[in-house]
Coordinates of C-alpha atoms and ligand atoms in Angstrom, one line a residue:
X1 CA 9.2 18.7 -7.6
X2 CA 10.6 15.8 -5.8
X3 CA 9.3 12.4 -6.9
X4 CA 7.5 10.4 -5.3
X5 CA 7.2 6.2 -5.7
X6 CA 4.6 4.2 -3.5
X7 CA 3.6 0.6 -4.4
X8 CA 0.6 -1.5 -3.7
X9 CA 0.0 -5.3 -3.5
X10 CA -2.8 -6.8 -6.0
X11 CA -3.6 -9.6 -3.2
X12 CA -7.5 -9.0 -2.8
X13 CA -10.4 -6.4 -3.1
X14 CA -8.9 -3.0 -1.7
X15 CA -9.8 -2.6 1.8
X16 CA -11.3 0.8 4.0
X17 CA -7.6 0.3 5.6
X18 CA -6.3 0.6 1.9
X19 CA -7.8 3.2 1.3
X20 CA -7.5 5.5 4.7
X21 CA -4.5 4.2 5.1
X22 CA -2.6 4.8 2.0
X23 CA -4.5 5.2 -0.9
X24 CA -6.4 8.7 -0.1
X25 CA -3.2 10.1 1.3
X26 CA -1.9 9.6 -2.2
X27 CA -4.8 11.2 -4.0
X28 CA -3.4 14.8 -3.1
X29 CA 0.3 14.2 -3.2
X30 CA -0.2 14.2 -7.0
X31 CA -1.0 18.1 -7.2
X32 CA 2.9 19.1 -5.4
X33 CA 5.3 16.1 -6.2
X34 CA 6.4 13.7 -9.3
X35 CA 4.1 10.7 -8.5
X36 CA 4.5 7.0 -10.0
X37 CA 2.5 4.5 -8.3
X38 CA 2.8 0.7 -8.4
X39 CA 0.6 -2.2 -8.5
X40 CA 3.6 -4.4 -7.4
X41 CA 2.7 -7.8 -9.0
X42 CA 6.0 -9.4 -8.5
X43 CA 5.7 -8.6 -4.9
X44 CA 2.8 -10.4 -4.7
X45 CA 3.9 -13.8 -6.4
X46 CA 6.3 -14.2 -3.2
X47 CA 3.1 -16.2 -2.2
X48 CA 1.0 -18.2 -3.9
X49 CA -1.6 -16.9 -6.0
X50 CA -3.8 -18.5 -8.4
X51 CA -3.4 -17.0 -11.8
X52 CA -6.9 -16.1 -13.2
X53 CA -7.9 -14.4 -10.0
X54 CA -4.6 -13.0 -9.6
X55 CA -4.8 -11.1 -13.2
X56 CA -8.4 -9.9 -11.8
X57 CA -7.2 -8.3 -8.3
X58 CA -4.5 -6.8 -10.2
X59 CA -7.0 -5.1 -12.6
X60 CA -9.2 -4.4 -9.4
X61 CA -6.3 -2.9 -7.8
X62 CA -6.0 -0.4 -10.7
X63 CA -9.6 0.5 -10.9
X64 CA -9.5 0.9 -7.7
X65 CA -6.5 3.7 -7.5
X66 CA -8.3 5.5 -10.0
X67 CA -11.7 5.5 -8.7
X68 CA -10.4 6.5 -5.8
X69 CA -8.6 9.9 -7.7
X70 CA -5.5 8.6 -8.9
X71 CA -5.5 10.5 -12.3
X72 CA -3.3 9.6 -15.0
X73 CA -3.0 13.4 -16.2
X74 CA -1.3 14.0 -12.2
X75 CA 0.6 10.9 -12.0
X76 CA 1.7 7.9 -13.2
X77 CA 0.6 4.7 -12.4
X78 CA 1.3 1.0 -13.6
X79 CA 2.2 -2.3 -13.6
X80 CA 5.0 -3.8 -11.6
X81 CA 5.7 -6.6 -13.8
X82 CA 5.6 -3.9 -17.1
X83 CA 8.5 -2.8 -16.5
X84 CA 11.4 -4.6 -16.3
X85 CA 14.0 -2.5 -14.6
X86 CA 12.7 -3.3 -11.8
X87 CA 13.6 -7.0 -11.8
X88 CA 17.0 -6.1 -13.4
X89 CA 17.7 -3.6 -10.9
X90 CA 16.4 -6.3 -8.1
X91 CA 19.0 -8.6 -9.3
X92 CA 21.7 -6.1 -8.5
X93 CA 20.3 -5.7 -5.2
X94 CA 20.5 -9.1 -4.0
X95 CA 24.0 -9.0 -4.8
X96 CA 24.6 -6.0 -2.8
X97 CA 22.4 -6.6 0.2
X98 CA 24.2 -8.9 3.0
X99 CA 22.0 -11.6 4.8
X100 CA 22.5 -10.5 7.6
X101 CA 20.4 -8.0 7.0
X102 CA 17.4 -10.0 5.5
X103 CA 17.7 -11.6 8.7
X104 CA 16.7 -8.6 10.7
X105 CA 13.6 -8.1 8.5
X106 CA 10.6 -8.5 11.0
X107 CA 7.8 -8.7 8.4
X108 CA 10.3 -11.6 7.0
X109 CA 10.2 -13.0 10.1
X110 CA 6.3 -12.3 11.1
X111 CA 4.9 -13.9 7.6
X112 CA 7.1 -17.3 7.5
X113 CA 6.7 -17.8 11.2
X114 CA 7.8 -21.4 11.9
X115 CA 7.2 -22.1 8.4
X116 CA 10.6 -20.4 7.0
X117 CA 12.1 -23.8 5.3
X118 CA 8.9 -23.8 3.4
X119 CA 8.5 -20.0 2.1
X120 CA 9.8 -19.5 -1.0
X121 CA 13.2 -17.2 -1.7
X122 CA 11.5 -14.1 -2.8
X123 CA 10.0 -13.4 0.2
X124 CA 13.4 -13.1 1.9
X125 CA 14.5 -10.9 -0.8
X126 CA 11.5 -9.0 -1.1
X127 CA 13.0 -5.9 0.4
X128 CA 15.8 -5.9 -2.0
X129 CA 12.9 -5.7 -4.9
X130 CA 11.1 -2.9 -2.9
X131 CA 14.8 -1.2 -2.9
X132 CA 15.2 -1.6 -6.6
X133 CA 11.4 0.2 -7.2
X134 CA 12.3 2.8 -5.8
X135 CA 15.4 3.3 -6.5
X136 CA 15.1 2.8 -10.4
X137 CA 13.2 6.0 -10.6
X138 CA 15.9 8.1 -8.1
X139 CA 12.5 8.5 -5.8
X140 CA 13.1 10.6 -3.0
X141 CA 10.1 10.2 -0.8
X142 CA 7.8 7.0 -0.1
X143 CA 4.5 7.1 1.6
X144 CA 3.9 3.7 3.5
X145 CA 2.7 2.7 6.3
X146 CA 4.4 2.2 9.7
X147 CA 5.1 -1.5 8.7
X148 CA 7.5 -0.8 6.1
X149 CA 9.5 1.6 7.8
X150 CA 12.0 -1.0 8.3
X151 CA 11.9 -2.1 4.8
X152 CA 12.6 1.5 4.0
X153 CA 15.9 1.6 6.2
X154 CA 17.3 -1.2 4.2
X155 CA 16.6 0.3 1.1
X156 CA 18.5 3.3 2.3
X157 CA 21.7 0.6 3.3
X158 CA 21.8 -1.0 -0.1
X159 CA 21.8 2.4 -1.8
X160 CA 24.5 3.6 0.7
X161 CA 26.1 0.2 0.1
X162 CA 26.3 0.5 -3.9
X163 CA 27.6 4.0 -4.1
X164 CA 30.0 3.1 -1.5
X165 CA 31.5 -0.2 -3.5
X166 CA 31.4 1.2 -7.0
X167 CA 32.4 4.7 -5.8
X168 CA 29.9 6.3 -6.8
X169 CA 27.5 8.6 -5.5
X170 CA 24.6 7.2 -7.8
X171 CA 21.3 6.3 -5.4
X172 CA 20.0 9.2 -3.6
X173 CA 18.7 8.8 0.4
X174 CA 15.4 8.5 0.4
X175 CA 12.9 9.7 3.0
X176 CA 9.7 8.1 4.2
X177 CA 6.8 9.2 5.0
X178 CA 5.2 7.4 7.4
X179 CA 1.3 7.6 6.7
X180 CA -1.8 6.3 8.5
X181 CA -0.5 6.2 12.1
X182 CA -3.6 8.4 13.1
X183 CA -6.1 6.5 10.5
X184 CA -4.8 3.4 11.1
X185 CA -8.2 1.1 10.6
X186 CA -8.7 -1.9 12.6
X187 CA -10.5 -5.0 12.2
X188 CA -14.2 -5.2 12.8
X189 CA -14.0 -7.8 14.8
X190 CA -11.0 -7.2 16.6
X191 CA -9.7 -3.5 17.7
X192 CA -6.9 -4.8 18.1
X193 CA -5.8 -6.2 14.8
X194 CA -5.4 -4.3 11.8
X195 CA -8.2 -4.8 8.9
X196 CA -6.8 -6.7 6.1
X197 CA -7.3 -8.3 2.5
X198 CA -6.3 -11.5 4.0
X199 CA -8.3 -12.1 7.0
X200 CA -10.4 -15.0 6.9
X201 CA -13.3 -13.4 8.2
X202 CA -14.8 -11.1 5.4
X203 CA -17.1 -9.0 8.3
X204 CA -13.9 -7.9 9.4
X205 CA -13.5 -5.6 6.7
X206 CA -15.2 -3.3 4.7
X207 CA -14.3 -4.0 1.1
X208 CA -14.3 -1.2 -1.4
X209 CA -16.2 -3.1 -3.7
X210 CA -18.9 -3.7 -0.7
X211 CA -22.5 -2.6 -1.4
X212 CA -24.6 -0.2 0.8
X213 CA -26.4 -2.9 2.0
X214 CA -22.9 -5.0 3.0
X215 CA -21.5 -2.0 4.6
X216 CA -24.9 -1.3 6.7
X217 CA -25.2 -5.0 7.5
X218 CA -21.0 -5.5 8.9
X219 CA -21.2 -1.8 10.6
X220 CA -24.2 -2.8 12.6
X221 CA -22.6 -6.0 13.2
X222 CA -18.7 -4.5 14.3
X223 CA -17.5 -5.7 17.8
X224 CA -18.3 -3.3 20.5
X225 CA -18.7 -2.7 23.9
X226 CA -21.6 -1.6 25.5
X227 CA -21.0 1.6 27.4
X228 CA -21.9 4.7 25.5
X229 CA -19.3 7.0 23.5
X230 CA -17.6 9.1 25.6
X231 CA -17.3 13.1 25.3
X232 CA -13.2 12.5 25.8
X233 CA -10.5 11.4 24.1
X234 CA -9.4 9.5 27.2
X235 CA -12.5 7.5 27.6
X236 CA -11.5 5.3 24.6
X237 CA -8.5 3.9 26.4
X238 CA -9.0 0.4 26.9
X239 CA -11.4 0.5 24.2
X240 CA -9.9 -0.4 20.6
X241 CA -13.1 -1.3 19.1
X242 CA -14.7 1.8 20.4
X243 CA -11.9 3.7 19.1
X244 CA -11.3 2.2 15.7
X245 CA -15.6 3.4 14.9
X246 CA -14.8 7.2 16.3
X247 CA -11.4 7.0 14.3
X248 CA -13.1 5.9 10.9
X249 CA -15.9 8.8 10.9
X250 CA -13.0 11.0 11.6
X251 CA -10.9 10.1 8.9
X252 CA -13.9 10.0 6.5
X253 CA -15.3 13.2 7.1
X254 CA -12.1 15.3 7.4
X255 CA -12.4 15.9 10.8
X256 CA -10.8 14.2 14.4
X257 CA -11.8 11.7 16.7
X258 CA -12.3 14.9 19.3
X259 CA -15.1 16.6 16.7
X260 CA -16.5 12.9 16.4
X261 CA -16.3 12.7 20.3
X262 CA -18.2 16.4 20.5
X263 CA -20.9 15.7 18.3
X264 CA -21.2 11.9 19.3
X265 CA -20.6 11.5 22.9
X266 CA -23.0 9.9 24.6
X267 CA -25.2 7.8 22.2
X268 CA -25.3 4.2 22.3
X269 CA -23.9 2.3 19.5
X270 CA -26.7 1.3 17.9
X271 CA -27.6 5.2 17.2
X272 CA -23.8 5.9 16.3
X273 CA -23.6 2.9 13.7
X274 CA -26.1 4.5 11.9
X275 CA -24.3 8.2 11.4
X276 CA -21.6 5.9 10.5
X277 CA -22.9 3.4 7.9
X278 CA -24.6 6.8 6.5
X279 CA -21.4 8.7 6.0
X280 CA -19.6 5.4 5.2
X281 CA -22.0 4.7 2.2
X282 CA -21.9 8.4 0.9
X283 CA -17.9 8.4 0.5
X284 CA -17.4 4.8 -0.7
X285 CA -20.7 4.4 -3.1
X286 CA -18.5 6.9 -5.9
X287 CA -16.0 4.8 -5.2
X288 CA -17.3 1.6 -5.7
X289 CA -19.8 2.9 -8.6
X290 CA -16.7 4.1 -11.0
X291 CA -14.4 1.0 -10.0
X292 CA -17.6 -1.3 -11.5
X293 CA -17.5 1.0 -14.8
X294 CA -13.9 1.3 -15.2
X295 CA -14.1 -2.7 -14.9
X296 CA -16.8 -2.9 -17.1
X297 CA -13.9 -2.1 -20.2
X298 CA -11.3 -4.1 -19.9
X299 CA -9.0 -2.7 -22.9
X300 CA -9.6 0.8 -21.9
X301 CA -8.4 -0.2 -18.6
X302 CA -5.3 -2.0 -19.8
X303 CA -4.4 1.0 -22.5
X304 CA -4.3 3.2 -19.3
X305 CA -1.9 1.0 -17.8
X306 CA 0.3 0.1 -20.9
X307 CA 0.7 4.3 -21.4
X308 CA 1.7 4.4 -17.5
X309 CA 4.1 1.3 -17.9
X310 CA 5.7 3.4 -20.9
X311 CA 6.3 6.2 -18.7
X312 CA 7.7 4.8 -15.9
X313 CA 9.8 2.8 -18.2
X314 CA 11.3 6.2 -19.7
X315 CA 12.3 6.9 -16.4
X316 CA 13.8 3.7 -15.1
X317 CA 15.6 2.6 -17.9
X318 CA 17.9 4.7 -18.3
X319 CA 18.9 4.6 -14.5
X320 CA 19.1 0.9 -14.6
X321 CA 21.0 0.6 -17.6
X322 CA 23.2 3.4 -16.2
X323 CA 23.5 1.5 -13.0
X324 CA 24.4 -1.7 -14.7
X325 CA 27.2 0.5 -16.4
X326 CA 28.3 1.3 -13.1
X327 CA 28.5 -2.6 -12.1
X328 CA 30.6 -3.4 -15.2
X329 CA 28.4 -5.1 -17.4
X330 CA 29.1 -5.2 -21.1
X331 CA 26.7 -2.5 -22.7
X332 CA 24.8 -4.6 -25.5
Ligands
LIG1 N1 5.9 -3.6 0.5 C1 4.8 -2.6 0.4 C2 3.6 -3.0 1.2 O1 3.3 -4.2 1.3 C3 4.4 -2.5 -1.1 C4 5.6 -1.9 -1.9 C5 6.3 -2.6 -2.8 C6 6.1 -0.6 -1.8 N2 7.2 -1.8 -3.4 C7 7.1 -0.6 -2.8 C8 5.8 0.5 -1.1 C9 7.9 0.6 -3.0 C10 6.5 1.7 -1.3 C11 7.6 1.7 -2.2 O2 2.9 -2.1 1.6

Protein backbone atom coordinates (compact mmCIF):
# COMPACT_ATOMS: atom_id res chain seq x y z
CA UNK A 1 0.00 0.00 0.00
CA UNK A 2 1.62 3.24 -0.80
CA UNK A 3 1.68 5.71 2.10
CA UNK A 4 0.14 8.50 2.41
CA UNK A 5 1.17 11.91 4.66
CA UNK A 6 -1.34 14.94 4.75
CA UNK A 7 -0.92 17.71 7.50
CA UNK A 8 -3.31 20.21 9.00
CA UNK A 9 -2.87 23.56 10.70
CA UNK A 10 -4.27 23.87 14.49
CA UNK A 11 -4.94 27.74 13.81
CA UNK A 12 -8.81 27.82 14.74
CA UNK A 13 -12.11 25.75 15.04
CA UNK A 14 -12.07 23.38 11.81
CA UNK A 15 -14.15 24.90 9.13
CA UNK A 16 -17.08 23.29 6.53
CA UNK A 17 -14.06 24.17 3.92
CA UNK A 18 -11.83 21.83 6.27
CA UNK A 19 -13.82 19.49 6.20
CA UNK A 20 -15.16 19.28 2.39
CA UNK A 21 -12.14 20.22 1.45
CA UNK A 22 -9.68 18.00 2.89
CA UNK A 23 -10.67 16.38 5.85
CA UNK A 24 -13.65 13.90 4.45
CA UNK A 25 -11.47 13.10 1.42
CA UNK A 26 -9.11 11.67 3.99
CA UNK A 27 -11.68 9.65 5.84
CA UNK A 28 -11.73 6.91 3.05
CA UNK A 29 -8.12 7.00 1.83
CA UNK A 30 -7.44 5.10 5.15
CA UNK A 31 -9.26 1.78 3.92
CA UNK A 32 -6.49 1.44 0.48
CA UNK A 33 -3.25 3.30 1.52
CA UNK A 34 -0.64 3.71 4.58
CA UNK A 35 -2.09 6.93 6.17
CA UNK A 36 -0.31 9.29 8.85
CA UNK A 37 -1.90 12.48 9.34
CA UNK A 38 -0.53 15.60 10.99
CA UNK A 39 -1.65 18.31 13.22
CA UNK A 40 1.34 20.42 12.02
CA UNK A 41 2.00 22.64 15.15
CA UNK A 42 5.29 23.93 14.16
CA UNK A 43 3.74 25.11 11.04
CA UNK A 44 1.50 27.02 12.80
CA UNK A 45 4.00 28.90 15.22
CA UNK A 46 5.31 30.69 11.91
CA UNK A 47 2.73 33.24 13.21
CA UNK A 48 1.79 34.25 16.30
CA UNK A 49 -0.27 32.35 18.42
CA UNK A 50 -1.09 32.68 21.95
CA UNK A 51 -0.22 29.66 23.88
CA UNK A 52 -3.24 28.52 26.04
CA UNK A 53 -5.52 28.78 23.10
CA UNK A 54 -3.03 27.46 20.80
CA UNK A 55 -2.69 24.04 22.98
CA UNK A 56 -6.76 24.06 22.79
CA UNK A 57 -7.11 24.34 18.76
CA UNK A 58 -4.51 21.90 18.57
CA UNK A 59 -6.55 19.49 20.75
CA UNK A 60 -9.70 20.74 18.71
CA UNK A 61 -8.02 19.94 15.69
CA UNK A 62 -7.55 16.30 16.78
CA UNK A 63 -11.04 15.80 18.07
CA UNK A 64 -12.00 17.06 15.23
CA UNK A 65 -10.08 14.49 12.58
CA UNK A 66 -11.54 11.78 14.59
CA UNK A 67 -14.96 12.82 14.90
CA UNK A 68 -15.00 13.30 11.62
CA UNK A 69 -13.70 9.26 10.89
CA UNK A 70 -10.14 9.44 11.26
CA UNK A 71 -9.68 6.14 13.17
CA UNK A 72 -6.62 5.27 14.79
CA UNK A 73 -7.06 1.39 14.08
CA UNK A 74 -6.81 2.74 9.92
CA UNK A 75 -4.27 5.29 10.31
CA UNK A 76 -2.13 7.15 12.20
CA UNK A 77 -2.41 10.45 13.31
CA UNK A 78 -0.45 12.92 15.62
CA UNK A 79 1.29 15.62 16.71
CA UNK A 80 3.76 17.65 14.68
CA UNK A 81 5.81 18.88 17.39
CA UNK A 82 5.97 14.89 18.89
CA UNK A 83 8.11 13.97 16.77
CA UNK A 84 11.20 15.29 16.28
CA UNK A 85 12.42 14.11 12.93
CA UNK A 86 10.64 16.36 11.58
CA UNK A 87 12.51 19.47 12.75
CA UNK A 88 15.81 17.60 12.34
CA UNK A 89 15.03 16.60 8.94
CA UNK A 90 13.75 20.44 8.34
CA UNK A 91 17.13 21.54 9.29
CA UNK A 92 18.64 19.56 6.53
CA UNK A 93 16.30 21.00 4.21
CA UNK A 94 17.10 24.50 4.65
CA UNK A 95 20.47 23.71 3.92
CA UNK A 96 19.59 22.14 0.72
CA UNK A 97 16.85 24.36 -0.54
CA UNK A 98 18.35 27.57 -2.52
CA UNK A 99 16.56 31.00 -2.00
CA UNK A 100 15.87 31.41 -4.97
CA UNK A 101 13.47 29.15 -4.69
CA UNK A 102 11.75 30.44 -1.40
CA UNK A 103 11.51 33.44 -3.43
CA UNK A 104 9.11 31.94 -5.97
CA UNK A 105 6.77 30.75 -3.16
CA UNK A 106 3.44 32.59 -3.83
CA UNK A 107 1.74 31.72 -0.53
CA UNK A 108 5.20 33.31 0.91
CA UNK A 109 4.60 36.04 -1.00
CA UNK A 110 0.60 36.37 -0.50
CA UNK A 111 0.79 36.03 3.55
CA UNK A 112 3.76 38.69 4.21
CA UNK A 113 2.42 41.01 1.64
CA UNK A 114 4.22 44.39 2.19
CA UNK A 115 4.97 43.22 5.53
CA UNK A 116 7.96 40.81 4.60
CA UNK A 117 10.80 42.61 6.88
CA UNK A 118 8.41 42.01 9.67
CA UNK A 119 7.41 38.13 9.19
CA UNK A 120 9.43 35.98 11.02
CA UNK A 121 12.06 33.41 9.18
CA UNK A 122 9.93 30.29 9.44
CA UNK A 123 7.50 31.38 7.23
CA UNK A 124 9.96 31.67 4.47
CA UNK A 125 11.22 28.31 5.21
CA UNK A 126 7.97 26.85 5.82
CA UNK A 127 8.07 24.77 2.70
CA UNK A 128 11.28 23.27 3.53
CA UNK A 129 9.51 21.95 6.88
CA UNK A 130 6.48 20.73 4.75
CA UNK A 131 9.33 18.88 2.55
CA UNK A 132 10.89 17.27 5.61
CA UNK A 133 7.14 15.88 6.83
CA UNK A 134 6.75 14.26 4.17
CA UNK A 135 9.66 13.17 3.33
CA UNK A 136 10.73 11.64 6.80
CA UNK A 137 8.14 8.94 6.34
CA UNK A 138 9.28 8.18 2.29
CA UNK A 139 5.40 9.36 1.62
CA UNK A 140 4.56 8.94 -1.77
CA UNK A 141 1.23 10.62 -2.20
CA UNK A 142 -0.19 14.01 -0.45
CA UNK A 143 -3.70 15.06 -0.58
CA UNK A 144 -3.89 19.02 -0.34
CA UNK A 145 -5.48 21.44 -1.73
CA UNK A 146 -4.80 23.47 -4.98
CA UNK A 147 -2.86 26.00 -2.77
CA UNK A 148 -0.13 23.85 -1.96
CA UNK A 149 0.52 22.42 -5.18
CA UNK A 150 3.37 24.68 -5.43
CA UNK A 151 4.70 23.85 -2.11
CA UNK A 152 4.58 20.34 -3.27
CA UNK A 153 6.88 21.01 -6.42
CA UNK A 154 9.51 22.30 -4.14
CA UNK A 155 9.38 19.44 -1.97
CA UNK A 156 9.94 17.32 -5.01
CA UNK A 157 13.27 19.82 -5.94
CA UNK A 158 14.80 19.45 -2.57
CA UNK A 159 14.39 15.71 -2.64
CA UNK A 160 15.82 15.64 -6.23
CA UNK A 161 18.38 18.05 -4.90
CA UNK A 162 19.63 15.85 -1.87
CA UNK A 163 19.94 12.60 -3.76
CA UNK A 164 21.63 14.40 -6.41
CA UNK A 165 24.53 16.04 -3.97
CA UNK A 166 25.02 13.18 -1.72
CA UNK A 167 24.66 10.67 -4.58
CA UNK A 168 22.18 9.00 -3.49
CA UNK A 169 18.95 7.90 -4.61
CA UNK A 170 17.35 8.26 -0.96
CA UNK A 171 13.91 10.53 -1.19
CA UNK A 172 11.36 9.17 -3.43
CA UNK A 173 9.13 11.66 -6.02
CA UNK A 174 6.17 12.25 -4.55
CA UNK A 175 2.78 12.80 -6.14
CA UNK A 176 -0.06 15.05 -5.14
CA UNK A 177 -3.18 14.77 -5.15
CA UNK A 178 -4.94 17.72 -5.68
CA UNK A 179 -8.30 17.55 -3.65
CA UNK A 180 -11.31 19.90 -3.27
CA UNK A 181 -11.16 21.74 -6.65
CA UNK A 182 -14.93 20.60 -7.21
CA UNK A 183 -15.84 21.17 -3.33
CA UNK A 184 -14.00 24.04 -2.90
CA UNK A 185 -16.24 26.05 -0.21
CA UNK A 186 -16.49 29.68 -0.33
CA UNK A 187 -17.14 32.26 2.06
CA UNK A 188 -20.65 33.13 3.09
CA UNK A 189 -20.35 36.40 2.62
CA UNK A 190 -18.30 36.43 -0.31
CA UNK A 191 -18.46 33.70 -3.38
CA UNK A 192 -15.69 34.83 -4.23
CA UNK A 193 -13.32 34.20 -1.43
CA UNK A 194 -12.53 31.04 0.08
CA UNK A 195 -14.12 30.26 3.79
CA UNK A 196 -11.51 30.29 6.28
CA UNK A 197 -10.42 29.91 10.13
CA UNK A 198 -9.05 33.31 9.83
CA UNK A 199 -11.64 35.50 8.48
CA UNK A 200 -12.71 38.21 10.67
CA UNK A 201 -16.16 37.70 10.07
CA UNK A 202 -17.35 34.52 11.90
CA UNK A 203 -20.87 34.39 9.56
CA UNK A 204 -18.59 33.64 6.94
CA UNK A 205 -18.09 30.31 7.98
CA UNK A 206 -19.70 27.52 9.31
CA UNK A 207 -17.59 26.17 12.13
CA UNK A 208 -17.66 22.51 12.90
CA UNK A 209 -18.16 23.15 16.29
CA UNK A 210 -21.38 25.43 15.28
CA UNK A 211 -24.76 24.49 16.74
CA UNK A 212 -27.95 23.83 14.78
CA UNK A 213 -29.27 26.92 15.68
CA UNK A 214 -25.71 28.81 14.42
CA UNK A 215 -25.84 26.97 11.25
CA UNK A 216 -29.74 27.84 10.60
CA UNK A 217 -29.13 31.39 11.67
CA UNK A 218 -25.58 32.07 9.13
CA UNK A 219 -27.31 29.86 6.18
CA UNK A 220 -30.36 32.02 6.24
CA UNK A 221 -28.25 34.91 6.47
CA UNK A 222 -25.41 33.76 3.38
CA UNK A 223 -24.98 36.51 0.59
CA UNK A 224 -27.21 35.82 -2.32
CA UNK A 225 -28.71 37.12 -5.15
CA UNK A 226 -32.22 37.22 -5.76
CA UNK A 227 -33.03 35.42 -8.93
CA UNK A 228 -34.29 31.91 -8.43
CA UNK A 229 -31.94 28.64 -8.82
CA UNK A 230 -31.55 27.78 -12.11
CA UNK A 231 -32.31 24.13 -13.70
CA UNK A 232 -28.59 24.51 -15.44
CA UNK A 233 -25.27 24.37 -14.68
CA UNK A 234 -24.65 27.45 -16.83
CA UNK A 235 -27.09 29.70 -15.04
CA UNK A 236 -24.61 29.91 -12.02
CA UNK A 237 -22.06 31.69 -14.06
CA UNK A 238 -21.69 34.99 -12.75
CA UNK A 239 -23.04 33.80 -9.72
CA UNK A 240 -20.37 32.60 -6.94
CA UNK A 241 -22.63 32.91 -4.08
CA UNK A 242 -25.29 31.08 -5.86
CA UNK A 243 -22.93 28.49 -6.79
CA UNK A 244 -20.96 28.00 -3.58
CA UNK A 245 -24.96 27.04 -1.74
CA UNK A 246 -25.75 24.36 -4.82
CA UNK A 247 -21.97 23.18 -4.54
CA UNK A 248 -22.21 22.61 -0.63
CA UNK A 249 -25.59 20.38 -0.72
CA UNK A 250 -23.71 18.57 -3.41
CA UNK A 251 -20.78 17.79 -1.69
CA UNK A 252 -22.79 16.98 1.48
CA UNK A 253 -25.17 14.65 0.17
CA UNK A 254 -22.88 12.64 -2.22
CA UNK A 255 -24.36 13.92 -5.19
CA UNK A 256 -23.44 17.06 -7.96
CA UNK A 257 -24.34 20.39 -8.33
CA UNK A 258 -26.47 19.06 -11.66
CA UNK A 259 -28.76 16.59 -9.11
CA UNK A 260 -28.89 19.70 -6.80
CA UNK A 261 -29.85 21.90 -9.88
CA UNK A 262 -32.65 18.97 -10.97
CA UNK A 263 -34.24 18.70 -7.76
CA UNK A 264 -33.73 22.56 -6.79
CA UNK A 265 -34.18 24.60 -9.74
CA UNK A 266 -36.43 27.11 -9.45
CA UNK A 267 -37.14 27.93 -5.72
CA UNK A 268 -36.22 31.00 -4.24
CA UNK A 269 -33.57 31.10 -1.71
CA UNK A 270 -35.42 31.45 1.20
CA UNK A 271 -37.08 27.79 0.35
CA UNK A 272 -33.60 26.38 -0.72
CA UNK A 273 -31.79 27.58 2.61
CA UNK A 274 -34.02 25.62 4.34
CA UNK A 275 -33.29 21.97 2.41
CA UNK A 276 -29.79 23.26 3.09
CA UNK A 277 -29.60 24.15 6.75
CA UNK A 278 -31.66 20.73 7.19
CA UNK A 279 -29.14 18.50 5.45
CA UNK A 280 -26.27 20.75 6.85
CA UNK A 281 -27.42 20.07 10.53
CA UNK A 282 -27.99 16.24 9.90
CA UNK A 283 -24.26 15.61 8.60
CA UNK A 284 -22.40 18.07 10.96
CA UNK A 285 -24.57 17.49 14.42
CA UNK A 286 -22.44 13.70 14.68
CA UNK A 287 -19.79 15.57 14.08
CA UNK A 288 -19.94 18.26 16.35
CA UNK A 289 -21.66 15.90 19.13
CA UNK A 290 -18.49 13.30 19.31
CA UNK A 291 -15.84 16.31 18.95
CA UNK A 292 -17.67 17.81 22.41
CA UNK A 293 -17.19 14.15 24.04
CA UNK A 294 -13.92 13.37 22.85
CA UNK A 295 -13.05 16.88 24.41
CA UNK A 296 -14.80 16.18 27.34
CA UNK A 297 -11.48 13.71 28.36
CA UNK A 298 -8.63 15.26 27.93
CA UNK A 299 -6.00 12.29 28.83
CA UNK A 300 -7.87 9.89 26.74
CA UNK A 301 -7.51 12.36 24.04
CA UNK A 302 -3.79 13.00 24.59
CA UNK A 303 -3.01 8.98 25.07
CA UNK A 304 -4.48 8.71 21.55
CA UNK A 305 -2.14 11.09 20.29
CA UNK A 306 1.10 10.04 22.34
CA UNK A 307 0.42 6.14 20.73
CA UNK A 308 0.11 7.99 17.19
CA UNK A 309 3.34 10.19 17.86
CA UNK A 310 5.03 6.71 18.76
CA UNK A 311 4.16 5.33 15.55
CA UNK A 312 5.02 7.87 13.33
CA UNK A 313 8.23 8.23 15.19
CA UNK A 314 9.05 4.34 14.32
CA UNK A 315 8.78 5.36 10.94
CA UNK A 316 10.69 8.60 10.75
CA UNK A 317 13.49 7.94 12.79
CA UNK A 318 15.07 5.72 11.28
CA UNK A 319 14.87 7.61 7.86
CA UNK A 320 16.13 10.74 9.44
CA UNK A 321 18.91 9.27 11.28
CA UNK A 322 19.71 7.35 8.04
CA UNK A 323 19.53 10.63 6.15
CA UNK A 324 21.74 12.37 8.61
CA UNK A 325 24.19 9.39 7.84
CA UNK A 326 23.96 10.23 4.40
CA UNK A 327 25.02 14.06 5.25
CA UNK A 328 28.07 12.95 7.24
CA UNK A 329 27.17 13.52 10.64
CA UNK A 330 28.92 11.66 13.41
CA UNK A 331 26.48 8.81 14.45
CA UNK A 332 26.11 9.34 18.40
N1 LIG B 1 0.87 23.58 4.43
C1 LIG B 1 -0.31 22.75 4.53
C2 LIG B 1 -1.55 23.63 4.52
O1 LIG B 1 -1.53 24.72 5.02
C3 LIG B 1 -0.30 21.91 5.78
C4 LIG B 1 0.82 20.94 5.76
C5 LIG B 1 1.94 20.98 6.52
C6 LIG B 1 0.91 19.80 4.94
N2 LIG B 1 2.73 19.91 6.24
C7 LIG B 1 2.15 19.17 5.28
C8 LIG B 1 0.10 19.23 3.96
C9 LIG B 1 2.57 18.02 4.64
C10 LIG B 1 0.53 18.09 3.32
C11 LIG B 1 1.75 17.47 3.64
O2 LIG B 1 -2.57 23.18 4.03
Amino acid sequence: MDRVFSGIQPTGVPTLGNYLGAIRNWVPMQDDHDCIFCVVDLHAITVWQEPKLFAAQTREMAAALLACGLDPQKCILFVQSHVHAHARLAWIFNCVARLGWLNRMTQFKDKAGKNSEQVSSGLYVYPNLMAADIHAYHALKVPVGDDQKQHLELANDIAQKFNHDYGVEFFPTIQPLIQGVAARVMSLRDGTKKMSKSDPSDASRINLTDSADEIAQKIRRAKTDPEPLPSELAGLEARPEARNLVGILAAITDSTPQDVLRDHGGKGFGQYKEVLTEALVAHLGPIREEMARLLQDHAALDAALRIGADRAAAIADPIVTEAERIVGFLPR
